[in-house]
mmCIF file of C-alpha atoms in Angstrom:
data_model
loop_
_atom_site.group_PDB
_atom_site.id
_atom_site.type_symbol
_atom_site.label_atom_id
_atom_site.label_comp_id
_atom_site.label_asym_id
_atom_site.label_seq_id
_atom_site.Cartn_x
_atom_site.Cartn_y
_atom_site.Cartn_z
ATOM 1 C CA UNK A 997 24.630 -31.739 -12.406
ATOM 2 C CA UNK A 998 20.575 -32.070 -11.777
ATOM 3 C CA UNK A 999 18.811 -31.080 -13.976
ATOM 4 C CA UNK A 1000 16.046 -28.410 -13.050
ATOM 5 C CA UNK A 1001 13.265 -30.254 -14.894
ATOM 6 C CA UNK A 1002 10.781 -29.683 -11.880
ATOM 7 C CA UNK A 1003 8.376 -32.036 -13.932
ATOM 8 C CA UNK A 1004 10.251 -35.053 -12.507
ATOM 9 C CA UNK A 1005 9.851 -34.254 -9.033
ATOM 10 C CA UNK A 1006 8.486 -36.495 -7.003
ATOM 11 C CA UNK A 1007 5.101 -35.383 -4.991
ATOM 12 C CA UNK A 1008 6.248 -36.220 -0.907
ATOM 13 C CA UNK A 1009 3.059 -37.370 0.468
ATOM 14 C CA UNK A 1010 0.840 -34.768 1.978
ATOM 15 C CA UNK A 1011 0.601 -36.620 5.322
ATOM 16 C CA UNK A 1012 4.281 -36.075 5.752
ATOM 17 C CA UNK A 1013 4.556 -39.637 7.677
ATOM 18 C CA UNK A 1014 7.539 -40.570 6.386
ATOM 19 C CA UNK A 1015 7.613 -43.212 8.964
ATOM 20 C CA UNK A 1016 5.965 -46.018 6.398
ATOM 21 C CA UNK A 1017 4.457 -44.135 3.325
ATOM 22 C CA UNK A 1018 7.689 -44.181 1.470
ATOM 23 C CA UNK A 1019 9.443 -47.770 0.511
ATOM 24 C CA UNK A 1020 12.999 -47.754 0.831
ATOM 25 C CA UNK A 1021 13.746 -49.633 -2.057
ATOM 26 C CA UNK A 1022 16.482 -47.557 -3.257
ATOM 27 C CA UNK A 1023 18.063 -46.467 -0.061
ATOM 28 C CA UNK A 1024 17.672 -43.396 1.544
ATOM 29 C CA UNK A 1025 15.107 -40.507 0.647
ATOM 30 C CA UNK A 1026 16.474 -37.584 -0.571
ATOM 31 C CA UNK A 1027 15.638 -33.612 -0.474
ATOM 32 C CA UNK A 1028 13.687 -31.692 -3.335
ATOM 33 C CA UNK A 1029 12.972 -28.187 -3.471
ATOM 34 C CA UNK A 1030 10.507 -26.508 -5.313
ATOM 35 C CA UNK A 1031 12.121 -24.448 -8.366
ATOM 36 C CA UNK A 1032 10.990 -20.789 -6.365
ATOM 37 C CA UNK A 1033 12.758 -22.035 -3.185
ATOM 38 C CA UNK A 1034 15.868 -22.971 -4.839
ATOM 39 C CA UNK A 1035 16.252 -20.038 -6.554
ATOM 40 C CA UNK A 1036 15.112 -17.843 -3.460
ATOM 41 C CA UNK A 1037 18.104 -19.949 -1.552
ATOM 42 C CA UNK A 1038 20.452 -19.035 -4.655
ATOM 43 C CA UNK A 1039 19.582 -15.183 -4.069
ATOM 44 C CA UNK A 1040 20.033 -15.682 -0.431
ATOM 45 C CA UNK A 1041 23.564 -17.327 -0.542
ATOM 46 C CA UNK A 1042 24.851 -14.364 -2.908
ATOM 47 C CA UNK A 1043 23.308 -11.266 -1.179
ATOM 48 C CA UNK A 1044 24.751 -13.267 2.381
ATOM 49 C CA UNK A 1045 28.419 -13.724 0.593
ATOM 50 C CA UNK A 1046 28.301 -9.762 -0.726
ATOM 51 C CA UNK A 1047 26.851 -9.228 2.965
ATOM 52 C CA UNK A 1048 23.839 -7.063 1.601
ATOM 53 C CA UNK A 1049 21.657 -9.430 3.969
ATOM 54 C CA UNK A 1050 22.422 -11.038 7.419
ATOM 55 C CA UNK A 1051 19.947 -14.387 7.073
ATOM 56 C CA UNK A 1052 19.371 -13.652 10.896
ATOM 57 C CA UNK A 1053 18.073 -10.448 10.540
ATOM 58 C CA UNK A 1054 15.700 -11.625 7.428
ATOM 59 C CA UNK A 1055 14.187 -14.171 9.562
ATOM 60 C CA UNK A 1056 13.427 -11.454 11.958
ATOM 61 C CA UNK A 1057 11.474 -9.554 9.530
ATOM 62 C CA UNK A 1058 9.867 -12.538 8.657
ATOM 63 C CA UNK A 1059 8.748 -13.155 11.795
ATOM 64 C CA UNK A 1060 7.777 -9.854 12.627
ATOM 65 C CA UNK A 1061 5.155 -9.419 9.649
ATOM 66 C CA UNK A 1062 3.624 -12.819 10.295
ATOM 67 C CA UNK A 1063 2.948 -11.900 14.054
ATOM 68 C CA UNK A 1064 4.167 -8.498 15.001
ATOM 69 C CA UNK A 1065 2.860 -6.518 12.350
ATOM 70 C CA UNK A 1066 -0.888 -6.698 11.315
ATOM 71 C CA UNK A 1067 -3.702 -4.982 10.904
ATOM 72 C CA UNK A 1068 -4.177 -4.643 14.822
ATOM 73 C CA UNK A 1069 -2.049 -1.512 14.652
ATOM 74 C CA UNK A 1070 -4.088 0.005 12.188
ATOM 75 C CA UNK A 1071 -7.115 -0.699 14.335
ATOM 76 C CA UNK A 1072 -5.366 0.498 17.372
ATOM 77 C CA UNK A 1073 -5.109 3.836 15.324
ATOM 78 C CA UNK A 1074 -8.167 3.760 14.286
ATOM 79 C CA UNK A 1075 -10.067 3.143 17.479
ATOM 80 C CA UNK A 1076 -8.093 6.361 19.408
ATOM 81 C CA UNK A 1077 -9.047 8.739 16.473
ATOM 82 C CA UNK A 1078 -12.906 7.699 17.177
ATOM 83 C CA UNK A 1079 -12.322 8.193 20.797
ATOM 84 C CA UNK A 1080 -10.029 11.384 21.065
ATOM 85 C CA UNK A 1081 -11.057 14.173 18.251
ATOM 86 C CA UNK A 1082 -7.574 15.683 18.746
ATOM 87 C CA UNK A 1083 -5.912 12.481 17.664
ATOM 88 C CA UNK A 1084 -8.438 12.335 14.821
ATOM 89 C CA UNK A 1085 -7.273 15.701 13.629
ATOM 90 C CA UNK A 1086 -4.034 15.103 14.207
ATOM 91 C CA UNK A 1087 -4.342 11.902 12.269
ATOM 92 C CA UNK A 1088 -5.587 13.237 9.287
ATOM 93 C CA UNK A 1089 -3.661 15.956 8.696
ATOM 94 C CA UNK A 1090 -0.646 14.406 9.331
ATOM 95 C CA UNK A 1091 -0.648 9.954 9.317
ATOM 96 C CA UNK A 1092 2.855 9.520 9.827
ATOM 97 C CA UNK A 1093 2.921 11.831 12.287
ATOM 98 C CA UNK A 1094 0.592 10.852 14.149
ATOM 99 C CA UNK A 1095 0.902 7.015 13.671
ATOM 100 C CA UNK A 1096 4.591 7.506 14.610
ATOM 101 C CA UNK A 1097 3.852 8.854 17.828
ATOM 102 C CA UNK A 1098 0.876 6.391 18.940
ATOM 103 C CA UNK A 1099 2.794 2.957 17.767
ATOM 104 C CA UNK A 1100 5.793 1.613 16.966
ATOM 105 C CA UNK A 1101 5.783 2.085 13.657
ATOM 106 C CA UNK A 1102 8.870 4.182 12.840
ATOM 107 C CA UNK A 1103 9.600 2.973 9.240
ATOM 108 C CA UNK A 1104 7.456 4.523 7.125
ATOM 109 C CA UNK A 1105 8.606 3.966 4.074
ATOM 110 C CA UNK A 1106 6.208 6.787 2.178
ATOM 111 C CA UNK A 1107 3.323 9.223 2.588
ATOM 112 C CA UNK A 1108 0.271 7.830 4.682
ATOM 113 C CA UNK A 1109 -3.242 9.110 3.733
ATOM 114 C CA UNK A 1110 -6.321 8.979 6.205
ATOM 115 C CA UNK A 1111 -9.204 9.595 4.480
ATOM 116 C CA UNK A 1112 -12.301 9.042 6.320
ATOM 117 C CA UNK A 1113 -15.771 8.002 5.812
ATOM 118 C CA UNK A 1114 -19.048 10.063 6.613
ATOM 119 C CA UNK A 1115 -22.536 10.085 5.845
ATOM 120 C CA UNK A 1116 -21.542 11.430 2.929
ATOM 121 C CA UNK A 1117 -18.406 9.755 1.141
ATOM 122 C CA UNK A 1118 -17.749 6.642 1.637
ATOM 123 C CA UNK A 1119 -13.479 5.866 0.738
ATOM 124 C CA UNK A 1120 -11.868 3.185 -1.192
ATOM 125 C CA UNK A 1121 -8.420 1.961 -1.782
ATOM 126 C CA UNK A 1122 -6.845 0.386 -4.263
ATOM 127 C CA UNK A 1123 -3.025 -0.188 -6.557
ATOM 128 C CA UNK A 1124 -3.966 -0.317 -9.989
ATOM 129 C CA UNK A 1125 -0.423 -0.464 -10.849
ATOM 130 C CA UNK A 1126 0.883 -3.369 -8.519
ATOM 131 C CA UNK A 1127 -0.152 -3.760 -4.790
ATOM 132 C CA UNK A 1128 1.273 -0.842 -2.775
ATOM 133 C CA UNK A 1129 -0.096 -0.982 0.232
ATOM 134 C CA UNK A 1130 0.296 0.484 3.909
ATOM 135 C CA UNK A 1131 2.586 -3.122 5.628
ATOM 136 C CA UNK A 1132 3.551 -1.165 8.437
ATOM 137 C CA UNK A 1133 0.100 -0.600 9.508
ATOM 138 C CA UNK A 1134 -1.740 -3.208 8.299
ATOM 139 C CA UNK A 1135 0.434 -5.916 7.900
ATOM 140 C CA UNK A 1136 0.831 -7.198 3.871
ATOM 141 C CA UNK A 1137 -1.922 -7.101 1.608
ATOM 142 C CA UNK A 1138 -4.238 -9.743 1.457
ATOM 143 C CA UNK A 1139 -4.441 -11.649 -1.784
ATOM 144 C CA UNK A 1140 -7.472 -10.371 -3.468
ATOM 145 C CA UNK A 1141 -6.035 -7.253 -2.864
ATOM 146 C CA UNK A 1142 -3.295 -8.100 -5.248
ATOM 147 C CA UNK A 1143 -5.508 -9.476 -8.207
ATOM 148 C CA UNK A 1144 -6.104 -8.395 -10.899
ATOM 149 C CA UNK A 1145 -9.535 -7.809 -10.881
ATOM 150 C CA UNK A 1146 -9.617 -6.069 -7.598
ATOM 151 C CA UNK A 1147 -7.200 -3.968 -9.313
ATOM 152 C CA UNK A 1148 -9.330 -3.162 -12.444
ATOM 153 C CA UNK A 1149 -12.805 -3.334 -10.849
ATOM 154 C CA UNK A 1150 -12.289 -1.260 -7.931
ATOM 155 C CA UNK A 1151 -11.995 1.906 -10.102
ATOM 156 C CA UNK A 1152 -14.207 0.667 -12.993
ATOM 157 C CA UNK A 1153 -17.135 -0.244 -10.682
ATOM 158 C CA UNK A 1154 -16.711 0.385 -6.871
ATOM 159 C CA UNK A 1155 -20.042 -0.409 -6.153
ATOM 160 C CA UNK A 1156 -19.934 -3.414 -7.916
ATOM 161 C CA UNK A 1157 -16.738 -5.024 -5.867
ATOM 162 C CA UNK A 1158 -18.406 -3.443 -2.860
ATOM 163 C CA UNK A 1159 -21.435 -5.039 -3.627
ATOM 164 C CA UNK A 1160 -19.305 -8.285 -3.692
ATOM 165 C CA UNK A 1161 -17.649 -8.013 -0.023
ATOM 166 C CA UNK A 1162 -21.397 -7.743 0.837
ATOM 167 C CA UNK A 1163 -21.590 -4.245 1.201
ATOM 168 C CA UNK A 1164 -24.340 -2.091 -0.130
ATOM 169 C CA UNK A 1165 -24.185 1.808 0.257
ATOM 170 C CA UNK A 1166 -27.508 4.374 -0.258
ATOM 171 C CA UNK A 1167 -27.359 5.360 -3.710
ATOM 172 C CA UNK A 1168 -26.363 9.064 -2.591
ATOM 173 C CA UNK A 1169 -23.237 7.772 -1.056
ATOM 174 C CA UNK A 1170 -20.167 9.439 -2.916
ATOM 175 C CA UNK A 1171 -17.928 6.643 -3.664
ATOM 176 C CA UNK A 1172 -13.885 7.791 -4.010
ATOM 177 C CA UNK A 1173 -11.669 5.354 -4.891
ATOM 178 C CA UNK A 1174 -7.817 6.345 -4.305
ATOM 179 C CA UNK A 1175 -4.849 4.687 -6.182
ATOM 180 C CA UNK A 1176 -1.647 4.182 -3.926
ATOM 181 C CA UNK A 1177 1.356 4.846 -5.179
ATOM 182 C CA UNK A 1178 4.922 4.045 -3.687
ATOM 183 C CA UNK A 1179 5.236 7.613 -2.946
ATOM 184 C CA UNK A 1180 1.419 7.905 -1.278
ATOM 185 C CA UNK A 1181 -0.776 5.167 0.373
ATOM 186 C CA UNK A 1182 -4.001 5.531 1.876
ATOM 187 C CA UNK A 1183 -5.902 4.306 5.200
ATOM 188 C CA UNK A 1184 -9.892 4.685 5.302
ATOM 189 C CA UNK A 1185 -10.806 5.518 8.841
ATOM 190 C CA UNK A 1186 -13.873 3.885 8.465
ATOM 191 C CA UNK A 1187 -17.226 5.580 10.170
ATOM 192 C CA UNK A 1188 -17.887 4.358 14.034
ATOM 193 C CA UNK A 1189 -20.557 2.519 14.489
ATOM 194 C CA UNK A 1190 -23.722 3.604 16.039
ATOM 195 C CA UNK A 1191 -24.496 2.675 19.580
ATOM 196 C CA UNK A 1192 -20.995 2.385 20.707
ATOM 197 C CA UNK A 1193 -20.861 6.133 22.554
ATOM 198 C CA UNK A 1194 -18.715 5.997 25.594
ATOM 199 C CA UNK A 1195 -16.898 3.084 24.600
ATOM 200 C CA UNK A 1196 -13.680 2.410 25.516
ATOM 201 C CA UNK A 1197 -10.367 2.514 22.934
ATOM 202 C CA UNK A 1198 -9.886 -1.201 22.958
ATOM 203 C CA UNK A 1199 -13.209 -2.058 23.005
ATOM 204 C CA UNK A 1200 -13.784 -0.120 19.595
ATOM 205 C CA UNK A 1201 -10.643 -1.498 18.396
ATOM 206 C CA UNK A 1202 -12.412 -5.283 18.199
ATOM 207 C CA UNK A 1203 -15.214 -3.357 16.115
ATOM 208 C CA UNK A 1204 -11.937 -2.323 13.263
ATOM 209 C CA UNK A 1205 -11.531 -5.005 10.369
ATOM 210 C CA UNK A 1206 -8.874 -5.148 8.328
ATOM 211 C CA UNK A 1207 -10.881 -4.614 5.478
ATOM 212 C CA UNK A 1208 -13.208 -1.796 6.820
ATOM 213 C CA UNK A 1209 -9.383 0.030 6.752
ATOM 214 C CA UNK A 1210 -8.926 -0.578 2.874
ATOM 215 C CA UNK A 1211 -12.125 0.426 2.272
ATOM 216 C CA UNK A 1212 -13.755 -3.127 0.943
ATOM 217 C CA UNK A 1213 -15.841 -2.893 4.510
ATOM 218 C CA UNK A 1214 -17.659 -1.517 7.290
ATOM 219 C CA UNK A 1215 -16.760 -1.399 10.906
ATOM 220 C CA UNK A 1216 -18.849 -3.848 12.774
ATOM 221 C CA UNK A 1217 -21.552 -3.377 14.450
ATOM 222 C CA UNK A 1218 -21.559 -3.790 18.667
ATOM 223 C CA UNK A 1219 -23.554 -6.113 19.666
ATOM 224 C CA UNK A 1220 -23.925 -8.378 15.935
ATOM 225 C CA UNK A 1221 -21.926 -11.709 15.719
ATOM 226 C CA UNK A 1222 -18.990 -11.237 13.254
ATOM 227 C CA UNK A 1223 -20.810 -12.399 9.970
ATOM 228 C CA UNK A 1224 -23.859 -10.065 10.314
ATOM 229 C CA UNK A 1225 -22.610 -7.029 9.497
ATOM 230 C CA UNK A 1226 -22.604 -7.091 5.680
ATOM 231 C CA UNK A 1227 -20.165 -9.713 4.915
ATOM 232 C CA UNK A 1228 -17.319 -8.408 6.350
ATOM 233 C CA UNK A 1229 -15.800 -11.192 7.930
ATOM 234 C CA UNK A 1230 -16.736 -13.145 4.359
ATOM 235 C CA UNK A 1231 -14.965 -10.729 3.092
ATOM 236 C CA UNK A 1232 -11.936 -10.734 4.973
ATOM 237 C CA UNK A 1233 -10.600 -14.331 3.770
ATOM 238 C CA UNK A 1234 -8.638 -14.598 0.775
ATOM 239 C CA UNK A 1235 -11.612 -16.343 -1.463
ATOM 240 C CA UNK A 1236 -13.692 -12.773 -1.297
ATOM 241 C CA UNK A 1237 -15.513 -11.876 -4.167
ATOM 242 C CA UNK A 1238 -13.348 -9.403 -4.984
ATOM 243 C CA UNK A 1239 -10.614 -12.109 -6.127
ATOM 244 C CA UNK A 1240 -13.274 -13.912 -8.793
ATOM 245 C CA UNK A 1241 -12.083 -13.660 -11.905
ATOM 246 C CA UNK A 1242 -15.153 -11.164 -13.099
ATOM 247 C CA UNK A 1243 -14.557 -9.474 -16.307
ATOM 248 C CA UNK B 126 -8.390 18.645 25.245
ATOM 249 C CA UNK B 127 -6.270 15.943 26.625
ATOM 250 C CA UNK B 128 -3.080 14.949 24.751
ATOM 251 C CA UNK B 129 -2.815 11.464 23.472
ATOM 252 C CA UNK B 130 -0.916 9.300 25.783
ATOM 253 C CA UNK B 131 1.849 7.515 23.631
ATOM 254 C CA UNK B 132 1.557 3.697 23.752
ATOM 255 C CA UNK B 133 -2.210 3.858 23.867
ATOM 256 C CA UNK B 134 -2.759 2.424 20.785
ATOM 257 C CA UNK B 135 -0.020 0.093 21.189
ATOM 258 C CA UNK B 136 -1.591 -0.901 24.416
ATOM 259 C CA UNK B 137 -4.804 -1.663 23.169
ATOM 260 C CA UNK B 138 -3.254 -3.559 20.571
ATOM 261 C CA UNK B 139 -1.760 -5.773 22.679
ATOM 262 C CA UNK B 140 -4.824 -6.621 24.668
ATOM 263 C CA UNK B 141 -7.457 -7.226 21.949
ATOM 264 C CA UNK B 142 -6.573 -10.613 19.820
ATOM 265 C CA UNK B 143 -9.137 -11.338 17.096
ATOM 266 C CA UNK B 144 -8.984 -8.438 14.502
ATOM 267 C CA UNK B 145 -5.685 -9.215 13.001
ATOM 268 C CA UNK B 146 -5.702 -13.110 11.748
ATOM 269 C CA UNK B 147 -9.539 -13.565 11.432
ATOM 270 C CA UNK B 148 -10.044 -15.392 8.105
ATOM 271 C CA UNK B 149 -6.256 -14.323 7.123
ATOM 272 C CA UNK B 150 -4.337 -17.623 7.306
ATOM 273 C CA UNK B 151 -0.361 -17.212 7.214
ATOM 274 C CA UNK B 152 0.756 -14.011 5.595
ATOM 275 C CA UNK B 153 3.634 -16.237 3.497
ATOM 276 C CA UNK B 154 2.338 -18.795 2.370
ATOM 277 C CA UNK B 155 5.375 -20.607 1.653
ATOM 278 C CA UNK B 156 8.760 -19.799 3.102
ATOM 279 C CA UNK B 157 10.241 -18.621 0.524
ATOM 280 C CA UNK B 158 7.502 -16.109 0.466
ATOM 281 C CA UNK B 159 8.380 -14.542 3.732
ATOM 282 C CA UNK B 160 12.263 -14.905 2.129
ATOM 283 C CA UNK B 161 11.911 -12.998 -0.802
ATOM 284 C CA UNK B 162 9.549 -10.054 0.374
ATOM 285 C CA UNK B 163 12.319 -9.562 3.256
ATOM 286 C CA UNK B 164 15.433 -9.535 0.839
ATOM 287 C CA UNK B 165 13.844 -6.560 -0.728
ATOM 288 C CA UNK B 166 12.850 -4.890 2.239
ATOM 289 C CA UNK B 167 16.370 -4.909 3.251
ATOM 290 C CA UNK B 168 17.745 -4.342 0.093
ATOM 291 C CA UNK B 169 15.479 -1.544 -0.048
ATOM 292 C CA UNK B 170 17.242 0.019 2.860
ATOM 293 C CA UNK B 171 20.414 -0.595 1.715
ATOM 294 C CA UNK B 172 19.389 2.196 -0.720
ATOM 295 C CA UNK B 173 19.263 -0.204 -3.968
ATOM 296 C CA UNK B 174 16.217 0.921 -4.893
ATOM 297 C CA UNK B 175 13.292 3.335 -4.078
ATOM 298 C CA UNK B 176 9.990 2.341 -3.563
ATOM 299 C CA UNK B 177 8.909 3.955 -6.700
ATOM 300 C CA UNK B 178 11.273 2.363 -8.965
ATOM 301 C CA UNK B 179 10.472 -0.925 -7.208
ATOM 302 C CA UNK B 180 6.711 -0.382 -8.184
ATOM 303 C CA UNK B 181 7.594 0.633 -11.545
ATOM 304 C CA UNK B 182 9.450 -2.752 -12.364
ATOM 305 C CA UNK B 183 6.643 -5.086 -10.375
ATOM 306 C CA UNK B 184 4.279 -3.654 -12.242
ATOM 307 C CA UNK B 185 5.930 -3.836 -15.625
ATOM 308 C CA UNK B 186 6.682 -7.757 -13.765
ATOM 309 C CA UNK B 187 3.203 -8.311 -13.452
ATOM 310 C CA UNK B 188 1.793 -6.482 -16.587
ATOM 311 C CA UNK B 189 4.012 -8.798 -18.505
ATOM 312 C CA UNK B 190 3.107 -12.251 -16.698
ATOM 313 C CA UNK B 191 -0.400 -11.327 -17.526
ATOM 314 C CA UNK B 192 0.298 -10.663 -21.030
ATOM 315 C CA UNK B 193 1.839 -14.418 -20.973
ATOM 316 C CA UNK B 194 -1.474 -16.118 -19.101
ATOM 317 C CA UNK B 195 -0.899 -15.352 -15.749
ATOM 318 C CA UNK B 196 -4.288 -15.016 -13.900
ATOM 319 C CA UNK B 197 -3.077 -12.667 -11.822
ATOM 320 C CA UNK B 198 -5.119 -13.859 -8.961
ATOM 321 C CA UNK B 199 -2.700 -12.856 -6.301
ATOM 322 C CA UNK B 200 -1.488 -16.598 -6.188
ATOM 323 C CA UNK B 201 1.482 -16.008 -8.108
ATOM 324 C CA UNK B 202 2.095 -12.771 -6.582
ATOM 325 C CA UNK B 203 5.376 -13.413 -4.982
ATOM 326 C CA UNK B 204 6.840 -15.082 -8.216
ATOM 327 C CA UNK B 205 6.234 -11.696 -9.824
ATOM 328 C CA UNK B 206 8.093 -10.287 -6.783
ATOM 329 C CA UNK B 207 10.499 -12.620 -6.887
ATOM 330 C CA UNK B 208 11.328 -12.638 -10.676
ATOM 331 C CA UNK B 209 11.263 -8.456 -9.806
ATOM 332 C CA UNK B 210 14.005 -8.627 -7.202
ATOM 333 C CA UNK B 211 16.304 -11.206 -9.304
ATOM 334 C CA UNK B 212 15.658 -8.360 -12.479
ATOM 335 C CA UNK B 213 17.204 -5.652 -10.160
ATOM 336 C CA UNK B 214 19.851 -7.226 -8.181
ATOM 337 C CA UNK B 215 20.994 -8.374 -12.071
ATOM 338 C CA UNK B 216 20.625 -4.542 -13.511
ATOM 339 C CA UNK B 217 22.450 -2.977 -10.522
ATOM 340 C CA UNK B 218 25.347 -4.976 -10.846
ATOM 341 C CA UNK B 219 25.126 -6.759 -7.349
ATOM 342 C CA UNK B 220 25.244 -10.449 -9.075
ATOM 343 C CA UNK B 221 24.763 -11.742 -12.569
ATOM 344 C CA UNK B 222 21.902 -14.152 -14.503
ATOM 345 C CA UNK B 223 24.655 -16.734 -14.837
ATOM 346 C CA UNK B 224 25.767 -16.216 -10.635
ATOM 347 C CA UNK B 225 22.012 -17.070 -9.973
ATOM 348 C CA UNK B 226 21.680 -19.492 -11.930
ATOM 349 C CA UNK B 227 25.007 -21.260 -10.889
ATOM 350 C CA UNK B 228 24.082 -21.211 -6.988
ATOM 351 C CA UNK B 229 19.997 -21.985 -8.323
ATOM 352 C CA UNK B 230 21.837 -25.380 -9.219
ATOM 353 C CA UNK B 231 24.060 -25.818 -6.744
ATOM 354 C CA UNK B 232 21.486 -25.698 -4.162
ATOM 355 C CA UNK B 233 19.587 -28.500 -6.232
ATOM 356 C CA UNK B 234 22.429 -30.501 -6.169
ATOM 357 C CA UNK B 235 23.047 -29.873 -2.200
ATOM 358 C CA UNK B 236 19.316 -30.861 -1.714
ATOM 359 C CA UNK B 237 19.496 -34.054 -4.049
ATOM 360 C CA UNK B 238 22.338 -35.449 -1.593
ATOM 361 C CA UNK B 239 20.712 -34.628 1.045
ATOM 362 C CA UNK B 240 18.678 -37.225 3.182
ATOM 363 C CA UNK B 241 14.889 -36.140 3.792
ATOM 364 C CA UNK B 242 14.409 -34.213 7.151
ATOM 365 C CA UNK B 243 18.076 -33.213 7.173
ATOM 366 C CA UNK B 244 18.669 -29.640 7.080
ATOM 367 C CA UNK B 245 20.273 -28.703 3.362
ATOM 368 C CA UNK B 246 23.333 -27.195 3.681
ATOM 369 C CA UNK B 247 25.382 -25.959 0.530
ATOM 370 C CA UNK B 248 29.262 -26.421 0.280
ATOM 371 C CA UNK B 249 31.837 -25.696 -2.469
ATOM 372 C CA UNK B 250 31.528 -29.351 -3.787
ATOM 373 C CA UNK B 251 28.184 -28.434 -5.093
ATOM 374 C CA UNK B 252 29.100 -26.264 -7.409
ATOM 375 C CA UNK B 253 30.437 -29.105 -9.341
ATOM 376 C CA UNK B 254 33.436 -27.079 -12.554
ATOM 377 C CA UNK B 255 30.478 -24.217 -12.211
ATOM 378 C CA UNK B 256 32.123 -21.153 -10.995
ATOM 379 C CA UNK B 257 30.773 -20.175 -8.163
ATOM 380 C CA UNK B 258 32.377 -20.358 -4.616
ATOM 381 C CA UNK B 259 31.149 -20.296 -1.209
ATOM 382 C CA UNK B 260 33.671 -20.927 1.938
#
């Protein structure tokens, strides 16, 4: 039997042109997976054999959060509660409600929270605790969401992370930062920009990030290309601030 | 007041690309990413665990790979996950450490016979006198 000393696998070549980079001194090539996929595979195989998974049916989910699934639905939402006030009210007293009726989001797995921004309070989310997280609306976290110091800092010193996603309130600005929970999760429905009255649904919907939603942005402004409007698109890759290792 | 029409927000999200994968990359970044986060989804619904015990255990996951030198930058998020899942399926009696580990090497040994760019497959053989069985 193999040993599982992953220290002795052998690199493939990043160009993946197996066609001359490897010699073929001692015959054939062979597979190597990495020690996470073999043990994934190991899970897989049992749970298939017990039949508490059909492999089919995990691809599917697979497939439908990489494509299906994405913040676009919670923009979607987002975009008819600035356009129809009865939505809006609808919306926050009730997210799953309301969400369930507009999409086709149907398996909520807990509470969803709208809280919104005003001139007043501006909203914040965070999971101290792991990295719960509204998937059905806006697809799965985004890494920095999951570190660490995201996790600490955003309670510690929201203006401070905020600060690092480029975003700078007025100092009367109420800050609230809310901690999901698997029971409760939370969706900021972020303030609509100025200068957009009479706009259409989906053309307010291009206006939603992904991060103005968790709170770690604004909505952008009409009429600014994408990076102007404090960092937000900066701030929606994975290397944002928020994900530097800062005490 | 007019009533929201149902679909309108799914309708706009089908006609505006941009928002959703601006700056994102691929949501798994491995396959075995996208593997592991569905098991427990549908083990989830299989009623094995609630989302609140699930959090619980990733968190006590996580708290514990930090206490060990994990950066916790998000990078090794699914590992957490990962190790998380293989904790409960172990605790609730739906396999065992040494059934994980048995098919862990089995499929090591299917992918060291197979050729590169062939699609591994595992079969009985690879179990080797282990214990484990698959037909």
């Amino acid at each position: 039997m193999a040993t599982g000393d992953r220290g002795h696998a052998q690199p493939h070549g990043d160009g993946h042109s197996h066609a001359e980079g490897h010699a073929h001194g001692e015959g054939e090539e062979m597979s190597e997976l990495s020690e996470m996929a073999l043990r994934v595979r190991a899970l897989e195989s049992i749970l298939t054999e017990k039949d508490y998974v059909d492999p089919l049916a995990l691809d599917r989910i697979v497939q439908a959060y990489e494509t299906k699934i994405g913040p676009h639905i919670g923009a979607g939402v987002v975009a008819l509660a600035w356009s129809n006030p009865d939505f809006k009210a609808r919306l926050l007293a009730n997210a799953n409600e309301a969400i369930g009726a507009v999409t086709e989001v149907d398996t909520l797995e807990s509470d969803l929270v709208v809280v919104e921004n005003t001139a007043e309070v501006h909203n914040m989310v965070v999971c101290t605790l792991c990295s719960c997280y509204p998937w059905e609306v806006l697809g799965l976290p985004p890494t920095w969401y999951k570190s660490a110091p995201y996790r600490s800092r955003a309670v510690i010193d929201p203006r401070g992370v905020l600060g690092d996603f480029g975003v700078t309130l007025p100092d009367d600005r109420e800050i609230r930062v809310w901690d999901s929970t698997a029971y409760q999760r939370f969706i900021v429905l972020p303030e609509r920009p100025a200068g957009t009255e009479g706009w259409t649904a989906p053309q307010l919907e291009a206006l939603v990030t992904r991060d103005s939603m968790i709170g770690t942005g604004l909505a952008r402004q009409p009429g600014r290309a994408d990076d102007d409007a404090g960092g937000v698109h900066d701030a929606a890759g994975d290397d944002a601030a928020g994900a530097r290792p800062t005490p | 007041m007019s009533a929201v029409e149902p679909g309108a927000a799914r309708d706009s999200v089908d006609a505006v690309p941009g928002i959703p994968c601006d700056a994102e990359g691929p949501v798994f970044r491995e396959p075995w990413e996208g593997q592991a986060f569905a098991m427990a989804l549908t083990l989830h619904q299989r009623g094995l665990f609630t989302w609140g015990e699930w959090a619980e255990l990733l968190g006590d996951e996580i708290r514990r790979a930090q206490a060990g030198g994990d950066p916790d930058t998000g990078e090794t998020y699914y590992r957490h996950w990962f190790n998380t899942l293989e904790r409960v399926v172990a605790e609730r009696g739906v396999t065992s450490r040494e059934t994980l580990t048995s098919y862990r090497d089995a499929w090591e040994h299917a992918a060291h016979r197979t050729p590169h760019g062939k699609p591994i497959e595992l079969v009985a053989a690879d179990f080797g006198d282990s214990r484990g069985t698959v037909e």
